[in-house]
XYZ file of C-alpha atoms in Angstrom:
662
model
C -75.365 -32.525 -7.416
C -73.305 -33.851 -10.242
C -69.925 -35.348 -10.035
C -68.233 -32.196 -11.578
C -69.803 -30.174 -8.608
C -68.836 -32.676 -5.920
C -65.272 -32.424 -7.100
C -64.167 -28.669 -5.817
C -66.248 -29.565 -2.569
C -64.025 -32.324 -1.955
C -60.917 -30.319 -3.001
C -62.181 -27.641 -0.563
C -62.756 -29.923 2.386
C -59.489 -31.932 2.167
C -57.564 -28.850 1.712
C -59.210 -27.287 5.132
C -58.453 -30.684 6.651
C -54.799 -30.656 5.421
C -54.620 -27.165 7.077
C -55.947 -28.177 10.542
C -53.734 -31.194 10.710
C -50.755 -29.067 9.403
C -51.136 -26.492 12.209
C -51.924 -29.301 14.893
C -48.655 -30.919 13.827
C -46.911 -27.713 14.419
C -48.339 -27.115 17.802
C -47.663 -30.863 18.792
C -51.208 -31.629 19.140
C -51.399 -35.420 18.758
C -54.543 -36.436 19.898
C -56.221 -33.508 18.044
C -54.570 -34.954 14.622
C -55.577 -38.493 15.417
C -59.355 -37.279 15.809
C -59.221 -35.203 12.716
C -58.080 -38.129 10.742
C -60.055 -41.035 12.277
C -63.056 -40.250 9.920
C -60.854 -39.805 6.920
C -58.461 -42.903 7.425
C -58.999 -43.715 3.761
C -57.333 -40.451 2.524
C -55.049 -39.910 5.853
C -51.915 -41.110 4.260
C -52.280 -38.891 1.148
C -52.852 -35.793 3.129
C -50.157 -36.290 5.574
C -47.652 -36.717 2.350
C -48.637 -33.459 1.044
C -47.044 -30.067 1.450
C -48.571 -26.729 2.888
C -47.225 -23.125 2.495
C -47.871 -21.345 5.835
C -47.660 -17.943 6.837
C -43.922 -17.904 7.365
C -43.334 -19.085 3.749
C -42.362 -22.394 4.568
C -43.311 -25.537 2.426
C -43.722 -28.482 4.823
C -45.407 -31.623 5.354
C -47.249 -32.267 8.880
C -44.047 -34.326 9.948
C -41.060 -31.988 8.610
C -42.800 -29.079 10.900
C -43.572 -31.591 13.683
C -39.599 -32.366 13.420
C -38.802 -28.804 13.473
C -40.631 -27.880 16.565
C -39.423 -30.940 18.495
C -42.834 -32.747 18.974
C -41.286 -36.375 19.415
C -44.533 -37.794 20.437
C -46.344 -36.475 17.785
C -43.498 -37.750 15.266
C -44.020 -41.170 16.816
C -47.924 -41.170 16.440
C -47.694 -40.075 12.876
C -44.904 -42.942 12.064
C -46.699 -45.629 13.873
C -50.546 -44.736 12.642
C -49.514 -43.908 9.120
C -47.772 -44.650 6.067
C -45.447 -41.609 5.766
C -42.613 -41.164 2.853
C -39.730 -40.138 5.425
C -37.677 -38.697 2.340
C -40.033 -35.936 1.376
C -38.381 -32.372 1.146
C -39.763 -29.335 2.266
C -38.393 -25.474 2.433
C -37.694 -24.671 5.746
C -36.325 -21.234 7.571
C -33.849 -20.986 10.279
C -32.737 -17.973 11.772
C -33.923 -16.248 8.760
C -32.167 -18.515 6.305
C -34.180 -20.449 3.736
C -33.361 -24.206 3.334
C -34.714 -25.698 0.414
C -34.873 -29.498 0.011
C -34.740 -30.329 3.757
C -35.789 -33.798 4.752
C -37.455 -34.283 8.127
C -34.123 -35.921 9.815
C -32.073 -32.713 8.505
C -34.724 -30.351 10.071
C -34.735 -32.140 13.342
C -31.012 -32.400 13.578
C -30.637 -28.432 12.382
C -33.199 -27.619 15.197
C -31.242 -29.618 17.794
C -33.779 -32.506 18.684
C -31.851 -35.643 19.556
C -34.930 -37.575 20.484
C -36.770 -36.627 17.248
C -33.598 -37.618 15.440
C -33.635 -40.958 16.952
C -37.271 -41.741 16.164
C -36.455 -40.814 12.310
C -33.417 -42.778 12.192
C -34.826 -46.015 13.848
C -38.015 -45.886 11.287
C -35.702 -45.639 8.449
C -34.755 -42.268 7.464
C -31.808 -41.528 5.147
C -28.868 -40.306 7.220
C -27.198 -38.814 4.638
C -30.176 -37.243 2.608
C -28.815 -33.972 1.380
C -30.534 -30.410 1.064
C -30.833 -28.629 -2.635
C -27.070 -27.345 -1.682
C -26.011 -30.713 -0.591
C -25.754 -30.100 3.279
C -26.502 -33.395 5.223
C -28.286 -33.657 8.475
C -24.720 -34.245 10.114
C -23.443 -30.917 8.837
C -26.911 -29.345 10.266
C -25.988 -30.585 13.720
C -22.154 -29.546 13.408
C -23.676 -26.018 12.348
C -25.070 -25.712 15.990
C -22.259 -27.556 17.653
C -24.714 -30.537 18.753
C -22.094 -33.072 19.656
C -24.801 -35.354 21.083
C -26.622 -35.506 17.223
C -23.232 -35.660 15.550
C -22.199 -38.605 17.457
C -25.859 -40.584 17.174
C -25.697 -39.766 13.449
C -21.933 -40.959 12.971
C -22.802 -44.153 15.128
C -25.477 -44.614 12.281
C -23.444 -44.392 9.201
C -23.508 -40.407 8.586
C -20.582 -39.661 6.501
C -18.258 -37.095 7.809
C -16.741 -36.480 4.447
C -19.668 -35.366 2.309
C -19.292 -31.692 1.442
C -21.983 -29.267 0.611
C -22.220 -27.560 -3.021
C -19.165 -25.308 -2.007
C -17.109 -28.157 -1.004
C -17.640 -26.729 2.358
C -17.046 -29.978 4.922
C -18.616 -30.860 8.265
C -15.220 -29.958 9.917
C -15.136 -26.551 8.149
C -18.344 -25.522 9.723
C -17.794 -26.729 12.968
C -14.496 -24.741 12.764
C -16.088 -21.733 11.633
C -18.925 -21.533 14.333
C -16.188 -22.143 17.057
C -17.490 -25.457 18.120
C -13.994 -27.044 19.617
C -15.814 -30.205 20.898
C -17.414 -31.080 17.351
C -13.797 -30.153 15.766
C -11.969 -32.797 18.034
C -14.610 -35.529 17.586
C -14.639 -34.934 13.693
C -10.667 -35.065 13.626
C -10.623 -38.309 15.813
C -13.039 -39.987 13.164
C -10.603 -39.160 10.601
C -11.862 -35.911 9.026
C -9.423 -34.376 6.669
C -7.988 -30.864 8.140
C -6.274 -29.873 4.986
C -9.528 -30.266 2.556
C -10.261 -27.077 0.492
C -13.486 -25.521 -0.085
C -14.168 -24.032 -3.507
C -12.588 -20.643 -2.411
C -9.251 -22.703 -1.330
C -9.848 -22.132 2.124
C -9.132 -24.977 4.701
C -10.980 -25.560 8.134
C -7.895 -23.827 9.795
C -8.432 -20.568 7.607
C -12.150 -20.466 8.766
C -11.102 -20.807 12.400
C -8.447 -18.279 12.171
C -10.874 -16.059 10.385
C -13.417 -16.230 13.219
C -11.267 -16.014 16.107
C -11.405 -19.129 17.398
C -7.758 -19.606 18.820
C -8.376 -22.790 20.796
C -9.571 -24.409 17.480
C -6.455 -23.191 15.696
C -4.258 -24.919 18.182
C -6.056 -28.197 18.102
C -5.806 -28.522 14.344
C -2.180 -27.712 14.318
C -1.911 -30.359 16.973
C -3.551 -32.828 14.378
C -1.063 -31.804 11.837
C -3.144 -29.317 9.767
C -0.740 -27.888 7.207
C -0.625 -23.881 6.311
C -1.813 -23.713 2.848
C -2.678 -20.540 0.858
C -6.143 -19.936 -0.211
C -7.272 -18.883 -3.701
C -6.150 -15.285 -2.779
C -2.797 -16.222 -1.529
C -3.735 -15.772 2.025
C -2.606 -18.071 4.913
C -4.706 -18.494 7.851
C -2.226 -16.188 9.724
C -3.013 -13.322 7.056
C -6.556 -14.096 7.161
C -6.932 -13.633 11.046
C -4.864 -10.506 10.653
C -6.984 -9.251 7.830
C -10.194 -9.838 10.284
C -8.536 -8.286 13.233
C -8.375 -11.657 15.165
C -5.455 -10.238 17.472
C -5.438 -13.409 19.743
C -4.896 -15.833 16.793
C -2.366 -13.570 14.932
C -0.380 -13.329 18.196
C -0.343 -16.917 18.606
C 0.287 -18.029 15.218
C 3.343 -15.692 15.026
C 5.014 -17.741 17.688
C 4.833 -21.114 15.730
C 7.816 -22.187 13.438
C 6.128 -22.422 10.450
C 6.278 -18.510 9.735
C 9.159 -16.423 8.735
C 10.326 -13.540 10.102
C 9.134 -11.668 7.222
C 5.635 -13.256 7.152
C 5.353 -12.212 10.995
C 6.268 -8.814 10.390
C 3.642 -8.461 7.429
C 0.982 -9.885 9.762
C 1.297 -7.601 12.499
C 1.222 -4.543 9.721
C -2.039 -6.285 8.399
C -3.436 -6.394 11.765
C -2.767 -2.840 12.971
C -3.701 -1.648 9.385
C -6.895 -3.407 9.798
C -7.846 -1.908 13.090
C -7.501 1.526 11.646
C -10.375 1.003 8.900
C -12.556 -1.937 10.103
C -16.241 -1.045 10.527
C -16.938 -3.424 13.423
C -13.429 -3.593 15.188
C -12.238 0.032 14.650
C -9.569 0.724 17.043
C -6.867 3.529 16.508
C -5.028 2.685 19.788
C -4.448 -1.042 18.673
C -3.572 0.216 15.153
C -0.961 2.140 16.027
C 0.579 -0.674 18.878
C 0.492 -3.318 16.064
C 2.162 -0.917 13.509
C 4.836 0.071 15.842
C 5.372 -3.530 16.969
C 5.880 -4.466 13.406
C 8.423 -1.724 12.728
C 10.340 -2.740 15.963
C 10.717 -6.053 14.463
C 11.923 -4.632 11.188
C 14.836 -3.207 13.133
C 15.513 -5.527 15.829
C 18.690 -6.594 14.187
C 20.605 -3.783 13.282
C 23.019 -5.563 10.864
C 19.926 -7.086 9.059
C 17.089 -4.534 8.834
C 14.232 -5.834 6.941
C 13.135 -2.515 4.980
C 9.580 -2.064 3.592
C 9.102 -2.347 0.119
C 8.474 0.774 -2.025
C 5.029 1.031 -3.690
C 3.536 3.622 -5.881
C 1.495 6.194 -4.096
C -2.286 6.020 -4.429
C -3.697 9.373 -5.074
C -6.944 8.114 -3.134
C -4.831 7.858 -0.158
C -3.320 11.407 -0.642
C -0.422 9.972 -2.464
C 0.739 8.564 0.951
C 4.064 7.480 1.616
C 4.333 4.514 4.534
C 6.451 5.241 7.346
C 10.005 3.599 6.856
C 11.270 3.940 10.578
C 10.031 4.206 14.226
C 10.400 7.894 14.060
C 8.258 8.253 10.834
C 5.645 6.450 12.633
C 5.819 8.460 15.757
C 5.458 11.571 13.993
C 2.005 10.674 12.807
C 0.870 8.926 16.062
C -1.638 11.818 17.038
C -2.631 12.454 13.156
C -5.747 10.305 12.566
C -6.136 11.227 9.188
C -2.284 9.889 8.206
C -2.877 6.764 10.483
C -5.897 5.922 8.256
C -4.025 6.512 5.101
C -1.194 4.794 6.089
C -3.135 1.710 7.066
C -4.869 1.875 3.774
C -1.594 1.727 1.737
C -0.152 -0.911 3.996
C -3.451 -3.066 3.394
C -3.211 -2.579 -0.564
C 0.744 -3.187 -0.680
C 0.178 -6.442 1.750
C -2.680 -7.882 0.221
C -2.338 -6.882 -3.397
C -4.720 -4.852 -5.766
C -6.025 -8.275 -6.786
C -7.461 -9.088 -3.301
C -11.250 -9.029 -2.829
C -10.597 -7.987 0.645
C -8.834 -4.479 0.157
C -11.853 -2.578 -1.122
C -14.330 -2.711 1.714
C -12.090 -0.651 4.237
C -11.638 1.874 1.598
C -15.314 1.957 1.217
C -15.764 2.483 5.050
C -13.363 5.322 5.427
C -15.081 6.956 2.407
C -18.447 6.616 4.330
C -16.988 8.080 7.233
C -15.787 11.239 5.004
C -19.408 11.496 3.744
C -21.032 11.530 7.173
C -18.678 14.715 8.114
C -19.608 16.140 4.516
C -16.294 15.610 3.046
C -17.728 14.406 -0.140
C -14.641 14.973 -2.236
C -12.632 12.584 -0.118
C -15.456 10.048 -0.117
C -15.866 10.261 -3.880
C -12.141 9.703 -4.410
C -11.809 6.622 -2.126
C -14.979 5.180 -3.760
C -13.949 5.454 -7.353
C -10.657 3.802 -6.134
C -12.723 0.970 -4.540
C -14.659 0.685 -7.602
C -11.846 0.373 -10.016
C -10.169 -2.086 -7.637
C -13.314 -4.311 -7.930
C -14.000 -3.955 -11.441
C -10.417 -4.837 -11.918
C -10.857 -8.327 -10.496
C -14.235 -8.630 -12.159
C -16.064 -8.479 -8.794
C -19.668 -6.998 -8.572
C -20.389 -3.575 -8.318
C -24.026 -3.266 -8.089
C -23.868 -1.903 -4.612
C -21.064 0.473 -5.305
C -22.694 1.879 -8.239
C -26.117 2.741 -6.275
C -23.945 3.846 -3.591
C -22.687 6.549 -6.101
C -26.323 7.603 -7.184
C -27.046 7.955 -3.482
C -24.088 10.160 -2.734
C -24.454 12.500 -5.949
C -28.252 12.947 -5.203
C -27.554 13.737 -1.550
C -24.749 16.551 -2.905
C -27.341 18.017 -5.598
C -30.237 18.085 -3.110
C -28.238 20.044 -0.450
C -26.454 22.364 -2.980
C -22.744 20.964 -2.993
C -20.908 21.200 -6.151
C -20.816 17.796 -8.262
C -17.732 17.427 -10.489
C -18.782 16.372 -13.763
C -15.768 14.018 -13.979
C -16.946 11.955 -11.111
C -20.360 11.374 -12.585
C -18.633 10.406 -15.769
C -16.445 7.816 -14.345
C -19.245 6.140 -12.510
C -21.442 6.071 -16.069
C -18.449 4.545 -17.622
C -18.179 2.043 -14.950
C -22.140 1.423 -14.962
C -21.890 0.647 -18.489
C -18.829 -1.634 -18.297
C -20.840 -3.635 -15.542
C -23.709 -3.890 -17.434
C -21.802 -5.225 -20.605
C -20.221 -8.011 -18.044
C -23.654 -8.853 -16.755
C -24.783 -9.461 -20.457
C -21.776 -11.681 -20.997
C -22.377 -13.810 -18.020
C -25.887 -14.142 -18.708
C -24.989 -15.261 -22.312
C -22.155 -17.455 -21.361
C -22.013 -18.341 -17.539
C -19.363 -20.047 -15.877
C -19.601 -22.973 -13.928
C -19.797 -21.063 -10.636
C -22.008 -18.310 -11.945
C -25.538 -18.001 -10.245
C -27.611 -16.936 -13.336
C -30.521 -16.030 -11.214
C -28.087 -13.448 -9.156
C -26.747 -12.053 -12.236
C -30.195 -11.392 -13.833
C -31.019 -9.559 -10.542
C -27.898 -7.818 -10.665
C -28.463 -6.494 -14.140
C -32.115 -5.590 -13.220
C -30.702 -3.286 -10.437
C -27.961 -1.898 -12.665
C -30.470 -0.853 -15.172
C -32.157 1.055 -12.497
C -29.142 2.572 -11.138
C -27.682 3.648 -14.671
C -31.031 5.333 -15.077
C -30.456 7.266 -11.791
C -27.169 8.076 -12.959
C -28.676 9.472 -16.307
C -30.828 11.778 -14.526
C -28.243 13.043 -12.495
C -25.880 13.642 -15.593
C -28.711 15.457 -17.515
C -28.904 17.812 -14.545
C -25.330 18.357 -14.855
C -24.676 19.118 -18.643
C -27.522 21.737 -18.341
C -24.728 23.986 -16.650
C -21.721 25.048 -18.510
C -20.470 21.572 -19.458
C -18.381 22.016 -22.617
C -19.048 20.650 -26.254
C -16.383 17.841 -25.800
C -17.871 16.438 -22.393
C -21.451 16.433 -23.827
C -20.208 14.312 -26.963
C -18.407 11.936 -24.443
C -21.827 11.832 -22.615
C -23.734 10.886 -25.666
C -20.989 8.428 -26.952
C -21.693 6.637 -23.404
C -25.497 6.591 -23.812
C -25.228 5.620 -27.342
C -23.167 2.694 -26.421
C -25.583 1.801 -23.486
C -28.405 1.939 -25.758
C -26.678 -0.465 -28.238
C -26.542 -2.987 -25.524
C -30.372 -3.563 -25.937
C -30.765 -3.940 -22.358
C -34.036 -4.613 -20.665
C -35.673 -5.616 -17.316
C -37.286 -8.941 -16.836
C -40.470 -7.616 -18.154
C -38.765 -6.364 -21.453
C -38.617 -2.654 -20.509
C -36.051 -0.829 -22.213
C -34.475 2.108 -20.554
C -36.595 4.538 -22.474
C -39.647 2.657 -21.296
C -38.492 3.067 -17.841
C -37.433 6.848 -18.368
C -41.134 7.480 -19.122
C -42.681 5.337 -17.016
C -44.114 6.706 -13.600
C -43.891 3.181 -11.965
C -39.970 3.025 -12.222
C -38.705 2.399 -8.606
C -36.764 4.972 -7.190
C -34.113 4.194 -4.169
C -35.525 6.072 -1.175
C -31.869 6.849 0.226
C -31.399 10.417 -1.182
C -31.954 9.346 -4.624
C -35.820 9.898 -4.573
C -35.050 13.501 -3.996
C -33.415 14.161 -7.281
C -34.843 11.081 -9.389
C -38.366 11.166 -10.400
C -39.928 9.298 -13.500
C -41.267 10.093 -15.789
C -38.245 12.217 -16.899
C -38.524 14.201 -19.882
C -34.508 15.135 -19.863
C -33.792 11.313 -19.679
C -35.825 10.305 -22.380
C -34.840 13.159 -24.674
C -30.846 12.008 -23.947
C -31.770 8.514 -24.841
C -33.657 9.457 -27.983
C -31.024 11.746 -29.188
C -28.497 8.948 -28.652
C -30.245 6.265 -30.753
C -33.011 4.646 -28.528
C -35.435 2.537 -30.223
C -38.757 4.901 -29.832
C -40.851 1.795 -31.008
C -39.197 -0.877 -28.765
C -41.830 -3.111 -27.029
C -42.169 -4.507 -23.677
C -43.210 -8.333 -23.225
C -46.839 -6.903 -23.308
C -46.045 -5.279 -26.507
C -46.204 -1.831 -25.181
C -43.959 0.853 -26.811
C -42.690 3.957 -24.806
C -45.657 5.972 -26.096
C -47.898 3.167 -24.549
C -46.343 3.891 -21.129
C -46.261 7.467 -21.189
C -49.845 8.102 -21.943
C -50.991 6.153 -18.852
C -49.244 8.819 -16.592
C -51.496 9.489 -14.196
C -50.970 13.325 -13.582
C -51.592 14.644 -16.777
C -52.503 18.093 -15.590
C -49.912 18.729 -12.881
C -47.250 17.455 -14.748
C -48.534 18.793 -18.156
C -45.054 19.734 -19.497
C -43.473 16.251 -18.706
C -46.185 14.554 -20.543
C -46.333 16.924 -23.375
C -42.338 16.857 -23.820
C -42.078 13.224 -23.626
C -44.938 12.489 -26.260
C -43.767 15.266 -28.458
C -39.982 14.040 -28.660
C -41.297 10.282 -29.175
C -43.482 10.995 -32.036
C -40.875 13.537 -33.674
C -38.200 10.602 -33.391
C -40.526 8.175 -35.269
C -42.712 6.715 -32.697
C -45.599 4.946 -34.246
C -49.106 5.910 -32.969
C -50.676 2.708 -34.543
C -48.741 -0.092 -33.049
C -51.050 -2.267 -30.728
C -50.052 -3.853 -27.397
C -51.111 -7.447 -26.471
C -54.431 -6.259 -25.805
C -54.700 -4.878 -29.280
C -54.852 -1.076 -27.918
C -52.766 1.521 -29.628
C -51.333 4.317 -27.586
C -54.642 6.323 -28.085
C -56.606 3.470 -27.094
C -54.429 2.673 -24.162
C -54.827 6.529 -22.786
C -58.670 6.151 -23.106
C -59.320 2.951 -21.335
C -59.699 3.031 -17.383
C -57.029 5.394 -16.453
C -59.121 8.604 -15.748
C -61.480 6.535 -13.624
C -58.450 5.516 -11.351
C -56.994 8.956 -11.840
C -60.481 10.637 -10.449
C -60.792 7.979 -7.970
C -64.421 7.873 -8.634
C -66.895 5.618 -9.687
C -68.236 6.799 -12.981
C -70.115 5.384 -16.399
C -67.064 4.705 -19.144
C -68.205 7.515 -21.117
C -67.234 10.830 -19.296
C -63.657 9.755 -18.225
C -62.805 8.153 -21.535
C -63.881 11.430 -22.876
C -61.831 13.632 -20.972
C -58.725 11.734 -21.565
C -59.472 11.162 -25.263
C -59.701 15.008 -25.436
C -56.657 15.681 -23.350
C -54.333 13.006 -25.119
C -55.620 13.970 -28.599
C -54.364 17.530 -27.565
C -50.999 16.494 -26.639
C -50.693 13.972 -29.916
C -51.668 17.177 -32.018
C -50.411 20.184 -30.364
C -47.084 19.977 -32.063
C -48.957 21.185 -35.219
C -50.324 24.166 -33.209
C -47.163 24.929 -31.280
C -45.970 28.288 -33.182
C -49.648 29.681 -32.638
C -49.574 28.462 -28.894
C -46.297 30.056 -28.227
C -47.833 33.395 -29.083
C -50.640 32.947 -26.740
C -49.185 30.980 -23.856
C -48.586 33.900 -21.625
C -52.167 35.172 -21.700
C -54.193 31.855 -21.656
C -52.115 29.015 -20.587
C -53.126 28.873 -17.014
C -56.714 29.785 -17.741
C -56.800 26.652 -20.073
C -54.981 24.299 -17.352
C -57.418 25.635 -14.704
C -60.551 24.955 -17.240
C -58.870 21.550 -17.931
C -58.779 20.617 -14.357
C -62.269 21.857 -13.716
C -63.322 19.211 -16.520
C -61.495 16.939 -14.665
C -62.886 17.370 -11.123
C -66.535 17.821 -12.269
C -67.187 15.516 -14.994
C -70.809 16.655 -15.486
C -69.397 19.838 -17.185
C -68.302 17.726 -19.973
C -72.193 17.084 -21.359
């Protein structure tokens, strides 16, 4: 056997050995590993410093996986017998979260194994080695509240002031997770309670948000300041918005807050209880709204009246209660309390606060569940407008509309054209913003996430177009149709494509275009002749090519239901050709649309093993008819009533019985 033949064998043996070593390390089998490597000492160090991707998708060295599972004896054996790089990084999973760039020490600290942490530190592991997001082993220990590991690491020079990429400190994560003992220890060690994360929140905000009253008290005793975050919210307001009643009731006793701030906190607390998905309680909502109103009128000589705000149509133009009598009058009216509470939240938090829309969406979903689609859509449109006003992502909002519109059409509920048009306008706006961010990303923009959102929005706008084509068939006036065409023209001019280069027109004729399976799949199916025609009428490039140089014509001729969906296939091909689609464009395989239609698709469609000749001949015959049928169209129309079903039957017979084609 030559050297070139031996090399793959060596690699295969090494790979097999590495796999066995890795899984032995995962299971803590120290003697097994030593036995496996005893006869391969020359390559042992090299193998042990290599990564392997396991069945969970983790990319680790044997040392890292041993540290995760707390096998201290094995870790000691590896470190004493072999020359390992302690700072090698891996990709690990904890509770469903993927951690990239984790060292063995970070993994041991995150998993809570003090003995492994000690072993690694004693052998020289870097105590401040950060992950990809700049999380240190100390932060990992703070996350799980392992005070013993926190103390050990700080005793060995771990820096308590290192924050992650979001400037979220060890103190913040300990406060957020509710670990009072760790918070107290970090404060004693000099952690700054007033440090701000990128969102402007302090550790006090995080403790208040999660309802950790004892930590809030502890931090205030250490002199933590009352600071507003970037949305203008104090820890008191944060606690009220998250329905943390215990924290609110404690903080309103503090001298740091004015009477007006206490009243608004109680109102916000009550209003949030009325529309919170996880902590909904109308009794508590009324209690805190009533308590706040009493506080407004406690001093008859100095009544603190509510500021007047503009009624919101989505909230049924609700005018907030101004007196105790007003509030008592709606006590038993659930809908009135819900709308009152939504109005209060928007007044106190402001239209620019990102926390305002979610309860509005929740209330809309409740209406949808009882088939009050009109109220649901009014609320969701308001939430959509608020989010777009603040340039927040609306990728989920747009899909939600596609789902409910599809549900309404499917069950036969009237769907107002204006609502679909409003969502189409919002979709175009969102896609424009996605493109702008991808072309000019800001310092806080995650380009990969934005690209993913654009991909999702492209699919969603396609669903909206399917729904729109169904509406404009039915008595929509010329002005409305013209406005839709303007929007679709604008959409086409954006030249949006998926990651594989497919335009909206490609997707509209592609049977592989993904369709959301929550109601949407009842209405949206591809290829869709109506959407393809609408896009073509509004200026879509019929000769645009994806990354494999496929035009829409290349895509549609691959459709695997040429007989059962004849009219769709026929309509799309004719529309493309009449709009100027070139039949001589070749894709990256050097195939024209005609040649693409005759290479292998019939074999897959028939699900049989054939020689290449017969299925290719059938597809060539069938697609040739479609490419040229528009020439014979007048004649076909005169004969279709008498022969069309017979012809289709004969074509189907030919497909099912290839021998008939001889």
